[in-house]
Amino acid sequence: MPASATTPIDSSQLLSPKWRADFPILSEEVGHGRPLVFLDNAASTQHPRQVIDAMRDVYERDYANVHRGIHTLSERSTELYEQAREKCRAFINARHFHEVIFTSGATASINTVARSWGDANVGPGDEILVTIMEHHSNLVPWQQLAARTGATLRHVRMTGDGRLNMQSYAELLSERTKLVAVVSISNTLGTINPMREIIQQAHAAGALVLVDAAQSVPHMTTDVQALDCDFLAFSGHKMLGPSGVGVLYGKEALLDAMPPFLGGGSMINEVQLDTFTPAELPAKFEAGTPPIVPVIGMSAAVDYLQNVGLEAIHRHEQQLTRYCFERLETTEGLCILGPAPEHRAGLISFAFDRIHSHEFAQVLNDQFGVAVRAGHHCTQPLHRVMGITASTRASFYLYNTLEEVDQFLEGVAAVTKMFAPRGRKRKRKKPDE
Ligand code: C6P
């Protein structure tokens, strides 16, 4: 597309830059004294003062272990911890408070389902359906489950432009399919998958669905009842919250029927020397002392996101993404991974065959102050299918601006020019070829 054919920016869809002032780290300078441009949000996001303050306040005024002590601080901590559960419930519109299980992150949430539901319900001859665009966190636990139980793992293919191949999905779904485990937004391609359609078709075939929502919950409204998903996993650190905390949502009836995965304190009703009876939900899946302060920090992040508005965040990211995509697309030597802007969320990965993505990212950091991610982004099979081993990824969030995208594009133009003499448009292997 010639530069003149770029879509004009609709500035009414951009968020006010006033939100940036809430993020102290964004005034850091890196790389030759240039202002930091943080475009590594799909890996982990930054924290507004409101989240940092909420966590500091607990440490300074309310901290004690939860659900244990009959003393004021324990009561205060417990109240804040359980208020956080209610906020997370409302955030994803779960029907019941106890359908929200706090874990250490999306990876732990998915492993909990694989170990608890999987070991109890999956056996030889059964099939688990995943897609080739899964993050390792939504692939390896199912490989392990298949190895433990004798079940088979099947992989939905994608189209040449990096979307799920719904025909391949329909062909693979069968009465043998026990579970469909699928990412809602690919962390590498940015593809927004048609979750309602995927879930309806799985249910019609008698299969359950786990949604890896690590990249969607932070960026767009999530309604688990409208989706009708059976399980959903996400992490606090990708939505302005701290690391070490996340959520497993599960439908009440499923969670109720599942055996506890980890054993220890808090998850029991009564313990004898040889036996125990598990606690009710949600405690049954929260063995040991939980990440108390991170949970409270995550709930402050939920407040913050709701204050900005998830729809507004999504619209803002769409503007930045289209702007960036249309300019990268005409950059000689780059190959953008994944679909056109209308099918993608706020991230863009690309391959450049003249240098390794690590070197590309290093120059962007050192000379332009731009932080991006380089490597396989924990999607090695996906990269392999595309005929590459690594890519460079820019991912946006509510605090990024058009000027920052320009700084990134300036860096990309400089790197590609540096390697221009032998640079040429790379022809990517199409997954369906
Ligand atoms: N992706 C990225 O840079 P944890 O590490 O448990 O918080 O999240 C794991 C995970 C699961 N699913 C998807 C789609 C993800 O993107 C991630 C984390 C980061 O893309 C770190 S590899």
mmCIF file with all atom_site columns, C-alpha atoms in Angstrom, residues 12-198:
data_model
loop_
_atom_site.group_PDB
_atom_site.id
_atom_site.type_symbol
_atom_site.label_atom_id
_atom_site.label_alt_id
_atom_site.label_comp_id
_atom_site.label_asym_id
_atom_site.label_entity_id
_atom_site.label_seq_id
_atom_site.pdbx_PDB_ins_code
_atom_site.Cartn_x
_atom_site.Cartn_y
_atom_site.Cartn_z
_atom_site.occupancy
_atom_site.B_iso_or_equiv
_atom_site.pdbx_formal_charge
_atom_site.auth_seq_id
_atom_site.auth_comp_id
_atom_site.auth_asym_id
_atom_site.auth_atom_id
_atom_site.pdbx_PDB_model_num
ATOM 1   C CA . SER A 1 12  ? -11.601 10.914  18.852 1.00 0.00 ? 12  SER A CA 1
ATOM 2   C CA . GLN A 1 13  ? -10.795 7.210   19.371 1.00 0.00 ? 13  GLN A CA 1
ATOM 3   C CA . LEU A 1 14  ? -7.460  7.884   21.053 1.00 0.00 ? 14  LEU A CA 1
ATOM 4   C CA . LEU A 1 15  ? -7.238  7.951   24.825 1.00 0.00 ? 15  LEU A CA 1
ATOM 5   C CA . SER A 1 16  ? -6.152  11.108  26.528 1.00 0.00 ? 16  SER A CA 1
ATOM 6   C CA . PRO A 1 17  ? -2.403  11.180  27.248 1.00 0.00 ? 17  PRO A CA 1
ATOM 7   C CA . LYS A 1 18  ? -3.370  12.255  30.795 1.00 0.00 ? 18  LYS A CA 1
ATOM 8   C CA . TRP A 1 19  ? -3.368  8.587   31.858 1.00 0.00 ? 19  TRP A CA 1
ATOM 9   C CA . ARG A 1 20  ? 0.369   8.428   31.260 1.00 0.00 ? 20  ARG A CA 1
ATOM 10  C CA . ALA A 1 21  ? 0.989   10.671  34.225 1.00 0.00 ? 21  ALA A CA 1
ATOM 11  C CA . ASP A 1 22  ? -0.183  7.814   36.481 1.00 0.00 ? 22  ASP A CA 1
ATOM 12  C CA . PHE A 1 23  ? 2.757   5.624   35.408 1.00 0.00 ? 23  PHE A CA 1
ATOM 13  C CA . PRO A 1 24  ? 5.984   6.774   37.074 1.00 0.00 ? 24  PRO A CA 1
ATOM 14  C CA . ILE A 1 25  ? 8.203   4.410   35.084 1.00 0.00 ? 25  ILE A CA 1
ATOM 15  C CA . LEU A 1 26  ? 7.176   5.956   31.771 1.00 0.00 ? 26  LEU A CA 1
ATOM 16  C CA . SER A 1 27  ? 9.314   9.012   32.508 1.00 0.00 ? 27  SER A CA 1
ATOM 17  C CA . GLU A 1 28  ? 12.466  6.906   32.585 1.00 0.00 ? 28  GLU A CA 1
ATOM 18  C CA . GLU A 1 29  ? 15.124  7.602   29.984 1.00 0.00 ? 29  GLU A CA 1
ATOM 19  C CA . VAL A 1 30  ? 16.950  4.760   28.298 1.00 0.00 ? 30  VAL A CA 1
ATOM 20  C CA . GLY A 1 31  ? 19.149  4.331   25.205 1.00 0.00 ? 31  GLY A CA 1
ATOM 21  C CA . HIS A 1 32  ? 21.203  7.528   24.623 1.00 0.00 ? 32  HIS A CA 1
ATOM 22  C CA . GLY A 1 33  ? 18.966  9.537   26.934 1.00 0.00 ? 33  GLY A CA 1
ATOM 23  C CA . ARG A 1 34  ? 15.887  9.087   24.774 1.00 0.00 ? 34  ARG A CA 1
ATOM 24  C CA . PRO A 1 35  ? 12.566  8.833   26.560 1.00 0.00 ? 35  PRO A CA 1
ATOM 25  C CA . LEU A 1 36  ? 11.492  5.257   27.147 1.00 0.00 ? 36  LEU A CA 1
ATOM 26  C CA . VAL A 1 37  ? 8.952   3.908   24.658 1.00 0.00 ? 37  VAL A CA 1
ATOM 27  C CA . PHE A 1 38  ? 7.566   0.806   26.266 1.00 0.00 ? 38  PHE A CA 1
ATOM 28  C CA . LEU A 1 39  ? 6.142   -1.502  23.590 1.00 0.00 ? 39  LEU A CA 1
ATOM 29  C CA . ASP A 1 40  ? 6.584   -4.817  25.410 1.00 0.00 ? 40  ASP A CA 1
ATOM 30  C CA . ASN A 1 41  ? 3.125   -4.871  26.964 1.00 0.00 ? 41  ASN A CA 1
ATOM 31  C CA . ALA A 1 42  ? 2.174   -8.343  25.787 1.00 0.00 ? 42  ALA A CA 1
ATOM 32  C CA . ALA A 1 43  ? 5.014   -9.668  27.961 1.00 0.00 ? 43  ALA A CA 1
ATOM 33  C CA . SER A 1 44  ? 4.090   -7.584  31.017 1.00 0.00 ? 44  SER A CA 1
ATOM 34  C CA . THR A 1 45  ? 2.566   -4.147  31.523 1.00 0.00 ? 45  THR A CA 1
ATOM 35  C CA . GLN A 1 46  ? 3.601   -1.208  33.714 1.00 0.00 ? 46  GLN A CA 1
ATOM 36  C CA . HIS A 1 47  ? 1.921   -0.097  36.938 1.00 0.00 ? 47  HIS A CA 1
ATOM 37  C CA . PRO A 1 48  ? -0.054  3.046   37.680 1.00 0.00 ? 48  PRO A CA 1
ATOM 38  C CA . ARG A 1 49  ? 0.450   4.787   41.012 1.00 0.00 ? 49  ARG A CA 1
ATOM 39  C CA . GLN A 1 50  ? -2.988  3.570   42.084 1.00 0.00 ? 50  GLN A CA 1
ATOM 40  C CA . VAL A 1 51  ? -1.791  -0.058  41.953 1.00 0.00 ? 51  VAL A CA 1
ATOM 41  C CA . ILE A 1 52  ? 1.555   0.676   43.581 1.00 0.00 ? 52  ILE A CA 1
ATOM 42  C CA . ASP A 1 53  ? -0.189  2.700   46.327 1.00 0.00 ? 53  ASP A CA 1
ATOM 43  C CA . ALA A 1 54  ? -2.793  0.008   46.971 1.00 0.00 ? 54  ALA A CA 1
ATOM 44  C CA . MET A 1 55  ? -0.053  -2.541  47.531 1.00 0.00 ? 55  MET A CA 1
ATOM 45  C CA . ARG A 1 56  ? 2.050   -0.226  49.665 1.00 0.00 ? 56  ARG A CA 1
ATOM 46  C CA . ASP A 1 57  ? -1.018  0.684   51.759 1.00 0.00 ? 57  ASP A CA 1
ATOM 47  C CA . VAL A 1 58  ? -1.660  -2.964  52.591 1.00 0.00 ? 58  VAL A CA 1
ATOM 48  C CA . TYR A 1 59  ? 1.949   -3.465  53.665 1.00 0.00 ? 59  TYR A CA 1
ATOM 49  C CA . GLU A 1 60  ? 1.889   -0.291  55.724 1.00 0.00 ? 60  GLU A CA 1
ATOM 50  C CA . ARG A 1 61  ? -1.534  -0.684  57.363 1.00 0.00 ? 61  ARG A CA 1
ATOM 51  C CA . ASP A 1 62  ? -3.386  -3.964  56.853 1.00 0.00 ? 62  ASP A CA 1
ATOM 52  C CA . TYR A 1 63  ? -1.018  -6.844  56.189 1.00 0.00 ? 63  TYR A CA 1
ATOM 53  C CA . ALA A 1 64  ? -1.448  -10.247 57.850 1.00 0.00 ? 64  ALA A CA 1
ATOM 54  C CA . ASN A 1 65  ? -2.208  -13.746 56.596 1.00 0.00 ? 65  ASN A CA 1
ATOM 55  C CA . VAL A 1 66  ? -5.760  -14.271 55.333 1.00 0.00 ? 66  VAL A CA 1
ATOM 56  C CA . HIS A 1 67  ? -8.528  -16.617 56.508 1.00 0.00 ? 67  HIS A CA 1
ATOM 57  C CA . ARG A 1 68  ? -6.528  -17.566 59.605 1.00 0.00 ? 68  ARG A CA 1
ATOM 58  C CA . GLY A 1 69  ? -6.111  -15.099 62.442 1.00 0.00 ? 69  GLY A CA 1
ATOM 59  C CA . ILE A 1 70  ? -8.859  -13.807 64.715 1.00 0.00 ? 70  ILE A CA 1
ATOM 60  C CA . HIS A 1 71  ? -7.213  -10.419 64.911 1.00 0.00 ? 71  HIS A CA 1
ATOM 61  C CA . THR A 1 72  ? -7.781  -7.057  63.310 1.00 0.00 ? 72  THR A CA 1
ATOM 62  C CA . LEU A 1 73  ? -5.048  -7.161  60.685 1.00 0.00 ? 73  LEU A CA 1
ATOM 63  C CA . SER A 1 74  ? -5.996  -10.627 59.506 1.00 0.00 ? 74  SER A CA 1
ATOM 64  C CA . GLU A 1 75  ? -9.615  -9.526  59.281 1.00 0.00 ? 75  GLU A CA 1
ATOM 65  C CA . ARG A 1 76  ? -8.635  -6.461  57.245 1.00 0.00 ? 76  ARG A CA 1
ATOM 66  C CA . SER A 1 77  ? -6.403  -8.449  54.894 1.00 0.00 ? 77  SER A CA 1
ATOM 67  C CA . THR A 1 78  ? -9.073  -11.096 54.460 1.00 0.00 ? 78  THR A CA 1
ATOM 68  C CA . GLU A 1 79  ? -11.686 -8.484  53.657 1.00 0.00 ? 79  GLU A CA 1
ATOM 69  C CA . LEU A 1 80  ? -9.471  -6.815  51.036 1.00 0.00 ? 80  LEU A CA 1
ATOM 70  C CA . TYR A 1 81  ? -8.575  -10.207 49.560 1.00 0.00 ? 81  TYR A CA 1
ATOM 71  C CA . GLU A 1 82  ? -12.209 -11.282 49.244 1.00 0.00 ? 82  GLU A CA 1
ATOM 72  C CA . GLN A 1 83  ? -13.265 -7.854  47.937 1.00 0.00 ? 83  GLN A CA 1
ATOM 73  C CA . ALA A 1 84  ? -10.673 -8.423  45.218 1.00 0.00 ? 84  ALA A CA 1
ATOM 74  C CA . ARG A 1 85  ? -12.405 -11.676 44.303 1.00 0.00 ? 85  ARG A CA 1
ATOM 75  C CA . GLU A 1 86  ? -15.720 -9.883  43.960 1.00 0.00 ? 86  GLU A CA 1
ATOM 76  C CA . LYS A 1 87  ? -14.088 -7.218  41.743 1.00 0.00 ? 87  LYS A CA 1
ATOM 77  C CA . CYS A 1 88  ? -12.574 -9.899  39.510 1.00 0.00 ? 88  CYS A CA 1
ATOM 78  C CA . ARG A 1 89  ? -15.935 -11.680 39.358 1.00 0.00 ? 89  ARG A CA 1
ATOM 79  C CA . ALA A 1 90  ? -17.645 -8.512  38.164 1.00 0.00 ? 90  ALA A CA 1
ATOM 80  C CA . PHE A 1 91  ? -14.755 -7.749  35.776 1.00 0.00 ? 91  PHE A CA 1
ATOM 81  C CA . ILE A 1 92  ? -15.352 -10.958 33.784 1.00 0.00 ? 92  ILE A CA 1
ATOM 82  C CA . ASN A 1 93  ? -19.060 -11.179 34.669 1.00 0.00 ? 93  ASN A CA 1
ATOM 83  C CA . ALA A 1 94  ? -18.841 -14.595 36.322 1.00 0.00 ? 94  ALA A CA 1
ATOM 84  C CA . ARG A 1 95  ? -22.126 -15.737 37.814 1.00 0.00 ? 95  ARG A CA 1
ATOM 85  C CA . HIS A 1 96  ? -20.677 -16.670 41.204 1.00 0.00 ? 96  HIS A CA 1
ATOM 86  C CA . PHE A 1 97  ? -17.995 -15.209 43.426 1.00 0.00 ? 97  PHE A CA 1
ATOM 87  C CA . HIS A 1 98  ? -16.561 -18.706 44.085 1.00 0.00 ? 98  HIS A CA 1
ATOM 88  C CA . GLU A 1 99  ? -16.029 -19.335 40.371 1.00 0.00 ? 99  GLU A CA 1
ATOM 89  C CA . VAL A 1 100 ? -12.988 -17.038 40.617 1.00 0.00 ? 100 VAL A CA 1
ATOM 90  C CA . ILE A 1 101 ? -9.907  -18.938 41.806 1.00 0.00 ? 101 ILE A CA 1
ATOM 91  C CA . PHE A 1 102 ? -6.728  -16.980 42.476 1.00 0.00 ? 102 PHE A CA 1
ATOM 92  C CA . THR A 1 103 ? -3.614  -18.641 41.070 1.00 0.00 ? 103 THR A CA 1
ATOM 93  C CA . SER A 1 104 ? -0.072  -17.477 40.377 1.00 0.00 ? 104 SER A CA 1
ATOM 94  C CA . GLY A 1 105 ? -0.956  -16.648 36.752 1.00 0.00 ? 105 GLY A CA 1
ATOM 95  C CA . ALA A 1 106 ? -2.428  -17.934 33.506 1.00 0.00 ? 106 ALA A CA 1
ATOM 96  C CA . THR A 1 107 ? 0.102   -20.774 33.327 1.00 0.00 ? 107 THR A CA 1
ATOM 97  C CA . ALA A 1 108 ? -0.870  -22.033 36.790 1.00 0.00 ? 108 ALA A CA 1
ATOM 98  C CA . SER A 1 109 ? -4.575  -21.687 35.930 1.00 0.00 ? 109 SER A CA 1
ATOM 99  C CA . ILE A 1 110 ? -4.227  -23.845 32.820 1.00 0.00 ? 110 ILE A CA 1
ATOM 100 C CA . ASN A 1 111 ? -2.109  -26.425 34.642 1.00 0.00 ? 111 ASN A CA 1
ATOM 101 C CA . THR A 1 112 ? -4.742  -26.623 37.382 1.00 0.00 ? 112 THR A CA 1
ATOM 102 C CA . VAL A 1 113 ? -7.378  -27.599 34.825 1.00 0.00 ? 113 VAL A CA 1
ATOM 103 C CA . ALA A 1 114 ? -5.056  -30.061 33.077 1.00 0.00 ? 114 ALA A CA 1
ATOM 104 C CA . ARG A 1 115 ? -4.123  -31.752 36.349 1.00 0.00 ? 115 ARG A CA 1
ATOM 105 C CA . SER A 1 116 ? -7.428  -31.636 38.163 1.00 0.00 ? 116 SER A CA 1
ATOM 106 C CA . TRP A 1 117 ? -10.145 -31.834 35.505 1.00 0.00 ? 117 TRP A CA 1
ATOM 107 C CA . GLY A 1 118 ? -7.873  -33.560 32.971 1.00 0.00 ? 118 GLY A CA 1
ATOM 108 C CA . ASP A 1 119 ? -6.641  -36.418 35.152 1.00 0.00 ? 119 ASP A CA 1
ATOM 109 C CA . ALA A 1 120 ? -10.197 -37.109 36.340 1.00 0.00 ? 120 ALA A CA 1
ATOM 110 C CA . ASN A 1 121 ? -11.937 -36.926 32.971 1.00 0.00 ? 121 ASN A CA 1
ATOM 111 C CA . VAL A 1 122 ? -9.554  -37.771 30.145 1.00 0.00 ? 122 VAL A CA 1
ATOM 112 C CA . GLY A 1 123 ? -8.457  -41.250 29.111 1.00 0.00 ? 123 GLY A CA 1
ATOM 113 C CA . PRO A 1 124 ? -7.140  -43.340 26.215 1.00 0.00 ? 124 PRO A CA 1
ATOM 114 C CA . GLY A 1 125 ? -8.947  -42.613 22.959 1.00 0.00 ? 125 GLY A CA 1
ATOM 115 C CA . ASP A 1 126 ? -10.040 -39.149 24.088 1.00 0.00 ? 126 ASP A CA 1
ATOM 116 C CA . GLU A 1 127 ? -8.852  -36.092 22.213 1.00 0.00 ? 127 GLU A CA 1
ATOM 117 C CA . ILE A 1 128 ? -7.792  -32.614 23.295 1.00 0.00 ? 128 ILE A CA 1
ATOM 118 C CA . LEU A 1 129 ? -7.980  -29.960 20.608 1.00 0.00 ? 129 LEU A CA 1
ATOM 119 C CA . VAL A 1 130 ? -5.532  -27.069 20.640 1.00 0.00 ? 130 VAL A CA 1
ATOM 120 C CA . THR A 1 131 ? -4.453  -24.722 17.846 1.00 0.00 ? 131 THR A CA 1
ATOM 121 C CA . ILE A 1 132 ? -1.039  -24.227 16.314 1.00 0.00 ? 132 ILE A CA 1
ATOM 122 C CA . MET A 1 133 ? -1.038  -20.629 17.549 1.00 0.00 ? 133 MET A CA 1
ATOM 123 C CA . GLU A 1 134 ? -1.041  -21.591 21.257 1.00 0.00 ? 134 GLU A CA 1
ATOM 124 C CA . HIS A 1 135 ? 1.432   -20.193 23.752 1.00 0.00 ? 135 HIS A CA 1
ATOM 125 C CA . HIS A 1 136 ? 3.517   -22.987 25.329 1.00 0.00 ? 136 HIS A CA 1
ATOM 126 C CA . SER A 1 137 ? 1.449   -22.501 28.500 1.00 0.00 ? 137 SER A CA 1
ATOM 127 C CA . ASN A 1 138 ? -1.624  -23.740 26.655 1.00 0.00 ? 138 ASN A CA 1
ATOM 128 C CA . LEU A 1 139 ? 0.197   -26.502 24.847 1.00 0.00 ? 139 LEU A CA 1
ATOM 129 C CA . VAL A 1 140 ? 2.687   -28.223 27.161 1.00 0.00 ? 140 VAL A CA 1
ATOM 130 C CA . PRO A 1 141 ? 0.150   -28.976 29.971 1.00 0.00 ? 141 PRO A CA 1
ATOM 131 C CA . TRP A 1 142 ? -2.024  -30.765 27.365 1.00 0.00 ? 142 TRP A CA 1
ATOM 132 C CA . GLN A 1 143 ? 0.984   -32.640 25.978 1.00 0.00 ? 143 GLN A CA 1
ATOM 133 C CA . GLN A 1 144 ? 1.711   -33.749 29.537 1.00 0.00 ? 144 GLN A CA 1
ATOM 134 C CA . LEU A 1 145 ? -1.928  -34.738 30.098 1.00 0.00 ? 145 LEU A CA 1
ATOM 135 C CA . ALA A 1 146 ? -1.929  -36.750 26.871 1.00 0.00 ? 146 ALA A CA 1
ATOM 136 C CA . ALA A 1 147 ? 1.271   -38.522 27.943 1.00 0.00 ? 147 ALA A CA 1
ATOM 137 C CA . ARG A 1 148 ? -0.228  -39.344 31.375 1.00 0.00 ? 148 ARG A CA 1
ATOM 138 C CA . THR A 1 149 ? -3.598  -40.549 30.126 1.00 0.00 ? 149 THR A CA 1
ATOM 139 C CA . GLY A 1 150 ? -3.050  -41.961 26.634 1.00 0.00 ? 150 GLY A CA 1
ATOM 140 C CA . ALA A 1 151 ? -5.244  -39.264 25.094 1.00 0.00 ? 151 ALA A CA 1
ATOM 141 C CA . THR A 1 152 ? -4.391  -37.655 21.748 1.00 0.00 ? 152 THR A CA 1
ATOM 142 C CA . LEU A 1 153 ? -3.593  -34.013 21.104 1.00 0.00 ? 153 LEU A CA 1
ATOM 143 C CA . ARG A 1 154 ? -4.915  -32.550 17.850 1.00 0.00 ? 154 ARG A CA 1
ATOM 144 C CA . HIS A 1 155 ? -3.954  -29.184 16.363 1.00 0.00 ? 155 HIS A CA 1
ATOM 145 C CA . VAL A 1 156 ? -6.247  -26.822 14.497 1.00 0.00 ? 156 VAL A CA 1
ATOM 146 C CA . ARG A 1 157 ? -4.415  -25.254 11.554 1.00 0.00 ? 157 ARG A CA 1
ATOM 147 C CA . MET A 1 158 ? -4.484  -21.651 10.485 1.00 0.00 ? 158 MET A CA 1
ATOM 148 C CA . THR A 1 159 ? -5.134  -19.825 7.249  1.00 0.00 ? 159 THR A CA 1
ATOM 149 C CA . GLY A 1 160 ? -2.388  -18.250 5.162  1.00 0.00 ? 160 GLY A CA 1
ATOM 150 C CA . ASP A 1 161 ? -3.036  -14.866 6.776  1.00 0.00 ? 161 ASP A CA 1
ATOM 151 C CA . GLY A 1 162 ? -2.698  -16.165 10.350 1.00 0.00 ? 162 GLY A CA 1
ATOM 152 C CA . ARG A 1 163 ? -6.317  -16.685 11.362 1.00 0.00 ? 163 ARG A CA 1
ATOM 153 C CA . LEU A 1 164 ? -7.780  -19.901 12.700 1.00 0.00 ? 164 LEU A CA 1
ATOM 154 C CA . ASN A 1 165 ? -8.829  -22.234 9.949  1.00 0.00 ? 165 ASN A CA 1
ATOM 155 C CA . MET A 1 166 ? -12.429 -22.876 10.989 1.00 0.00 ? 166 MET A CA 1
ATOM 156 C CA . GLN A 1 167 ? -12.765 -25.665 8.453  1.00 0.00 ? 167 GLN A CA 1
ATOM 157 C CA . SER A 1 168 ? -9.836  -27.481 10.041 1.00 0.00 ? 168 SER A CA 1
ATOM 158 C CA . TYR A 1 169 ? -11.506 -26.898 13.424 1.00 0.00 ? 169 TYR A CA 1
ATOM 159 C CA . ALA A 1 170 ? -14.849 -28.317 12.244 1.00 0.00 ? 170 ALA A CA 1
ATOM 160 C CA . GLU A 1 171 ? -13.081 -31.340 10.750 1.00 0.00 ? 171 GLU A CA 1
ATOM 161 C CA . LEU A 1 172 ? -11.139 -32.098 13.938 1.00 0.00 ? 172 LEU A CA 1
ATOM 162 C CA . LEU A 1 173 ? -14.072 -31.721 16.350 1.00 0.00 ? 173 LEU A CA 1
ATOM 163 C CA . SER A 1 174 ? -15.714 -35.056 17.057 1.00 0.00 ? 174 SER A CA 1
ATOM 164 C CA . GLU A 1 175 ? -17.397 -37.067 19.785 1.00 0.00 ? 175 GLU A CA 1
ATOM 165 C CA . ARG A 1 176 ? -13.883 -38.008 20.908 1.00 0.00 ? 176 ARG A CA 1
ATOM 166 C CA . THR A 1 177 ? -13.039 -34.353 21.668 1.00 0.00 ? 177 THR A CA 1
ATOM 167 C CA . LYS A 1 178 ? -13.128 -33.819 25.430 1.00 0.00 ? 178 LYS A CA 1
ATOM 168 C CA . LEU A 1 179 ? -11.735 -30.319 25.568 1.00 0.00 ? 179 LEU A CA 1
ATOM 169 C CA . VAL A 1 180 ? -10.893 -27.465 23.220 1.00 0.00 ? 180 VAL A CA 1
ATOM 170 C CA . ALA A 1 181 ? -8.096  -25.314 24.675 1.00 0.00 ? 181 ALA A CA 1
ATOM 171 C CA . VAL A 1 182 ? -7.715  -22.149 22.654 1.00 0.00 ? 182 VAL A CA 1
ATOM 172 C CA . VAL A 1 183 ? -6.131  -18.725 22.870 1.00 0.00 ? 183 VAL A CA 1
ATOM 173 C CA . SER A 1 184 ? -8.523  -15.768 22.482 1.00 0.00 ? 184 SER A CA 1
ATOM 174 C CA . ILE A 1 185 ? -5.805  -13.421 21.169 1.00 0.00 ? 185 ILE A CA 1
ATOM 175 C CA . SER A 1 186 ? -2.525  -14.813 19.858 1.00 0.00 ? 186 SER A CA 1
ATOM 176 C CA . ASN A 1 187 ? 0.459   -13.285 21.650 1.00 0.00 ? 187 ASN A CA 1
ATOM 177 C CA . THR A 1 188 ? 2.513   -13.601 18.453 1.00 0.00 ? 188 THR A CA 1
ATOM 178 C CA . LEU A 1 189 ? 0.122   -12.951 15.569 1.00 0.00 ? 189 LEU A CA 1
ATOM 179 C CA . GLY A 1 190 ? -2.281  -10.640 17.388 1.00 0.00 ? 190 GLY A CA 1
ATOM 180 C CA . THR A 1 191 ? -5.147  -12.605 15.832 1.00 0.00 ? 191 THR A CA 1
ATOM 181 C CA . ILE A 1 192 ? -8.484  -12.166 17.594 1.00 0.00 ? 192 ILE A CA 1
ATOM 182 C CA . ASN A 1 193 ? -10.114 -15.576 17.480 1.00 0.00 ? 193 ASN A CA 1
ATOM 183 C CA . PRO A 1 194 ? -13.905 -15.982 17.044 1.00 0.00 ? 194 PRO A CA 1
ATOM 184 C CA . MET A 1 195 ? -14.459 -17.353 20.542 1.00 0.00 ? 195 MET A CA 1
ATOM 185 C CA . ARG A 1 196 ? -18.256 -17.515 20.545 1.00 0.00 ? 196 ARG A CA 1
ATOM 186 C CA . GLU A 1 197 ? -18.323 -19.530 17.355 1.00 0.00 ? 197 GLU A CA 1
ATOM 187 C CA . ILE A 1 198 ? -15.536 -21.793 18.630 1.00 0.00 ? 198 ILE A CA 1
#
